Amino acid sequence: MQFPENLIQILNAAKRVAVITGAGISQESGVPTFRGEGGLWKQFRAEELATPEAFQRNPVLVWEWYDYRRGICQKAEPNPGHLVLAEMENYFEEFLLITQNVDGLHGRAGNRKILEIHGNIWKARCTVCRKIYENFEVPLIKIPVRCPDCDSIARPHIVWFGENYDTEILWEANEFLSKSDIVLIIGTSGMVQIPVQLTEIAKRNGATTIEINPEKSHLTNIVSFHLEGKSGIILPELFSMIRNRK
Ligand code: OAD
């Protein structure tokens, strides 16, 4: 891809870089996006299962959906897009990766400075004693999953529709974004408000905002640059342009 010259100059000068990722970055690893093809499980959409009401109504159904998705995530490997973000963490002076993804692929690619704002599919939380613990069984041995301490029903440690975000995590994201030189927004539709709000905060504070997505999204109109294509192709190309300048 031919990148605008001013974009490369801005990236070369950048010291503090933030990245916001959504399901699209894991698409090339074989993890389906929520709103694209393969986003349905049985006849359900994510919005019908990823809610506290759905879990209260039918915890077995919701856990079966997570069991199915955990199976996909376990088989998936980080793709070149994930791997470049791990290199970027070491390359830029200051770096933070804010992800909506729960698949754990950024950590497996090598990133350490990660805020998982929607939680993690490999963690469960007791609905009674609130203990949070890791669970890597695939498939799950017993559904619904039960707390190892008090044997009450546990739920996925995920922020569902209609639930509040962890305020400390959001504060940390805001703090970093409000002083960032660059924000890369990768593979998110912007249907959930948070990535849009975070991008707006960064932009208001003078950051250059760069979207990577094969399609137009709810963010396309507010970003400084929209790079159209798959992140597994564009990110390595973009990063090699910066590295080659040094
Ligand atoms: P979506 O499924 O809404 O959007 C995925 C985006 O990725 C779309 O804009 C696609 O065009 C883009 N995309 C597809 N393939 C791509 C590729 N190879 N490279 C780059 N981009 C690509 O996913 P999110 O925006 O992440 O919440 O959805 C936000 C939240 O809604 C999710 O975190 C999830 C969901 O319900 C919870 O589970 C709590």
Short mmCIF file of N, CA, C and O and ligand atoms in Angstrom, two decimals, residues 21-25 27-28 33-36 46 50 66 69 100-102 118 158-161 186-192 212-217 229-232, ligand 1:
data_model
loop_
_atom_site.label_atom_id
_atom_site.label_comp_id
_atom_site.label_asym_id
_atom_site.label_seq_id
_atom_site.Cartn_x
_atom_site.Cartn_y
_atom_site.Cartn_z
N THR A 21 -7.89 -2.04 19.73
CA THR A 21 -8.23 -3.12 18.79
C THR A 21 -9.63 -3.68 19.06
O THR A 21 -10.14 -3.62 20.17
N GLY A 22 -10.20 -4.23 17.97
CA GLY A 22 -11.48 -4.93 18.05
C GLY A 22 -11.35 -6.28 17.35
O GLY A 22 -10.25 -6.67 16.91
N ALA A 23 -12.48 -6.95 17.22
CA ALA A 23 -12.50 -8.32 16.72
C ALA A 23 -11.79 -8.50 15.37
O ALA A 23 -11.27 -9.57 15.07
N GLY A 24 -11.76 -7.45 14.54
CA GLY A 24 -11.17 -7.55 13.20
C GLY A 24 -9.72 -7.97 13.20
O GLY A 24 -9.26 -8.64 12.27
N ILE A 25 -8.96 -7.60 14.25
CA ILE A 25 -7.53 -7.96 14.24
C ILE A 25 -7.34 -9.47 14.38
O ILE A 25 -6.35 -10.03 13.91
N GLN A 27 -9.49 -11.67 13.09
CA GLN A 27 -10.22 -12.34 11.99
C GLN A 27 -9.28 -13.22 11.18
O GLN A 27 -9.61 -14.35 10.83
N GLU A 28 -8.05 -12.72 10.93
CA GLU A 28 -7.10 -13.50 10.13
C GLU A 28 -6.49 -14.67 10.92
O GLU A 28 -5.77 -15.49 10.37
N THR A 33 -15.54 -12.32 13.57
CA THR A 33 -15.93 -11.04 14.17
C THR A 33 -17.38 -11.18 14.65
O THR A 33 -18.05 -12.16 14.34
N PHE A 34 -17.84 -10.20 15.42
CA PHE A 34 -19.20 -10.32 15.98
C PHE A 34 -20.26 -10.00 14.95
O PHE A 34 -21.31 -10.61 14.93
N ARG A 35 -19.98 -9.00 14.10
CA ARG A 35 -21.03 -8.53 13.22
C ARG A 35 -20.81 -8.93 11.76
O ARG A 35 -21.58 -8.58 10.90
N GLY A 36 -19.75 -9.69 11.52
CA GLY A 36 -19.50 -10.13 10.14
C GLY A 36 -19.99 -11.55 9.92
O GLY A 36 -20.72 -12.10 10.75
N ALA A 46 -24.55 -12.07 19.18
CA ALA A 46 -23.83 -11.80 20.44
C ALA A 46 -24.70 -10.97 21.39
O ALA A 46 -24.72 -11.21 22.60
N ALA A 50 -24.65 -12.13 25.22
CA ALA A 50 -23.68 -11.44 26.07
C ALA A 50 -24.38 -10.40 26.94
O ALA A 50 -24.08 -9.20 26.88
N TYR A 66 -19.85 -19.71 25.22
CA TYR A 66 -18.46 -19.40 25.55
C TYR A 66 -17.56 -20.62 25.36
O TYR A 66 -16.41 -20.50 24.93
N ARG A 69 -16.75 -20.73 21.77
CA ARG A 69 -15.80 -19.68 21.39
C ARG A 69 -14.41 -19.95 21.97
O ARG A 69 -13.39 -19.63 21.34
N GLN A 100 -10.69 -4.57 22.96
CA GLN A 100 -12.05 -5.03 23.28
C GLN A 100 -12.09 -6.55 23.19
O GLN A 100 -13.08 -7.17 23.56
N ASN A 101 -11.02 -7.15 22.69
CA ASN A 101 -11.03 -8.59 22.46
C ASN A 101 -10.78 -9.35 23.76
O ASN A 101 -9.99 -8.92 24.60
N VAL A 102 -11.44 -10.50 23.86
CA VAL A 102 -11.32 -11.30 25.08
C VAL A 102 -10.52 -12.58 24.78
O VAL A 102 -10.37 -13.43 25.64
N HIS A 118 -12.91 -5.42 27.92
CA HIS A 118 -14.09 -6.30 27.97
C HIS A 118 -13.83 -7.61 28.71
O HIS A 118 -14.65 -8.52 28.66
N ILE A 158 -16.38 -11.25 31.78
CA ILE A 158 -16.53 -10.46 30.56
C ILE A 158 -17.48 -9.30 30.89
O ILE A 158 -18.41 -9.49 31.68
N VAL A 159 -17.23 -8.14 30.28
CA VAL A 159 -18.17 -7.02 30.43
C VAL A 159 -19.26 -7.20 29.38
O VAL A 159 -19.00 -7.12 28.18
N TRP A 160 -20.47 -7.49 29.83
CA TRP A 160 -21.57 -7.74 28.90
C TRP A 160 -22.33 -6.45 28.58
O TRP A 160 -22.17 -5.43 29.26
N PHE A 161 -23.18 -6.55 27.56
CA PHE A 161 -24.02 -5.40 27.19
C PHE A 161 -24.84 -4.97 28.41
O PHE A 161 -25.40 -5.81 29.11
N ILE A 186 -7.86 -0.36 15.24
CA ILE A 186 -7.74 -1.49 14.32
C ILE A 186 -8.89 -2.48 14.47
O ILE A 186 -9.14 -3.00 15.57
N GLY A 187 -9.59 -2.73 13.35
CA GLY A 187 -10.56 -3.84 13.33
C GLY A 187 -11.73 -3.71 14.28
O GLY A 187 -12.15 -4.70 14.87
N THR A 188 -12.25 -2.49 14.42
CA THR A 188 -13.46 -2.36 15.24
C THR A 188 -14.54 -1.61 14.46
O THR A 188 -14.24 -0.66 13.74
N SER A 189 -15.78 -2.09 14.62
CA SER A 189 -16.88 -1.46 13.88
C SER A 189 -17.30 -0.14 14.52
O SER A 189 -17.94 0.68 13.88
N GLY A 190 -16.96 0.05 15.81
CA GLY A 190 -17.40 1.25 16.50
C GLY A 190 -18.87 1.19 16.86
O GLY A 190 -19.49 2.21 17.18
N MET A 191 -19.46 -0.01 16.84
CA MET A 191 -20.86 -0.16 17.22
C MET A 191 -21.00 -0.03 18.73
O MET A 191 -22.06 0.33 19.24
N VAL A 192 -19.95 -0.38 19.45
CA VAL A 192 -19.93 -0.17 20.89
C VAL A 192 -19.29 1.21 21.08
O VAL A 192 -18.30 1.54 20.42
N ILE A 212 -7.35 1.27 10.79
CA ILE A 212 -7.05 0.20 9.83
C ILE A 212 -8.24 -0.74 9.81
O ILE A 212 -8.59 -1.35 10.83
N ASN A 213 -8.90 -0.84 8.66
CA ASN A 213 -10.12 -1.65 8.55
C ASN A 213 -10.39 -1.87 7.06
O ASN A 213 -10.27 -0.93 6.28
N PRO A 214 -10.76 -3.10 6.65
CA PRO A 214 -11.06 -3.30 5.22
C PRO A 214 -12.36 -2.62 4.80
O PRO A 214 -12.63 -2.48 3.61
N GLU A 215 -13.15 -2.18 5.81
CA GLU A 215 -14.41 -1.51 5.49
C GLU A 215 -14.50 -0.18 6.22
O GLU A 215 -13.74 0.07 7.13
N LYS A 216 -15.49 0.62 5.80
CA LYS A 216 -15.73 1.86 6.55
C LYS A 216 -16.45 1.48 7.85
O LYS A 216 -17.20 0.51 7.90
N SER A 217 -16.21 2.28 8.91
CA SER A 217 -16.82 1.98 10.20
C SER A 217 -17.43 3.26 10.77
O SER A 217 -17.36 4.32 10.14
N GLY A 229 -7.88 -1.93 4.48
CA GLY A 229 -7.31 -3.24 4.22
C GLY A 229 -7.25 -4.06 5.50
O GLY A 229 -7.64 -3.60 6.58
N LYS A 230 -6.75 -5.29 5.36
CA LYS A 230 -6.67 -6.19 6.52
C LYS A 230 -5.48 -5.81 7.39
O LYS A 230 -4.39 -5.52 6.87
N SER A 231 -5.67 -5.89 8.69
CA SER A 231 -4.58 -5.47 9.59
C SER A 231 -3.36 -6.38 9.48
O SER A 231 -2.23 -5.93 9.67
N GLY A 232 -3.57 -7.66 9.15
CA GLY A 232 -2.44 -8.59 9.04
C GLY A 232 -1.54 -8.25 7.86
O GLY A 232 -0.39 -8.72 7.79
P1 OAD B 1 -17.31 -6.13 15.18
O1 OAD B 1 -17.62 -7.52 14.78
O2 OAD B 1 -18.45 -5.23 15.49
O3 OAD B 1 -16.45 -5.42 14.04
C1 OAD B 1 -15.32 -6.01 13.47
C2 OAD B 1 -14.65 -5.00 12.57
O4 OAD B 1 -13.46 -5.61 12.07
C3 OAD B 1 -15.47 -4.59 11.34
O5 OAD B 1 -15.46 -3.17 11.21
C4 OAD B 1 -14.74 -5.25 10.16
O6 OAD B 1 -14.82 -4.50 8.97
C5 OAD B 1 -13.33 -5.30 10.69
N1 OAD B 1 -12.47 -6.35 10.09
C6 OAD B 1 -12.83 -7.55 9.58
N2 OAD B 1 -11.76 -8.23 9.15
C7 OAD B 1 -10.67 -7.46 9.41
C8 OAD B 1 -9.26 -7.62 9.21
N3 OAD B 1 -8.74 -8.71 8.67
N4 OAD B 1 -8.45 -6.59 9.60
C9 OAD B 1 -8.96 -5.48 10.17
N5 OAD B 1 -10.27 -5.29 10.38
C10 OAD B 1 -11.12 -6.26 10.01
O7 OAD B 1 -16.28 -6.23 16.41
P2 OAD B 1 -15.92 -5.14 17.54
O8 OAD B 1 -15.93 -3.77 17.00
O9 OAD B 1 -14.69 -5.62 18.21
O10 OAD B 1 -18.25 -7.26 23.10
O11 OAD B 1 -17.15 -5.34 18.52
C11 OAD B 1 -17.18 -4.65 19.74
C12 OAD B 1 -17.76 -5.50 20.85
O12 OAD B 1 -19.06 -5.97 20.49
C13 OAD B 1 -16.98 -6.77 21.13
O13 OAD B 1 -15.91 -6.58 22.01
C14 OAD B 1 -18.00 -7.66 21.74
C15 OAD B 1 -19.17 -7.37 20.83
O14 OAD B 1 -20.38 -7.66 21.30
C16 OAD B 1 -18.36 -8.21 24.07
O15 OAD B 1 -18.27 -9.39 23.87
C17 OAD B 1 -18.58 -7.69 25.43
#
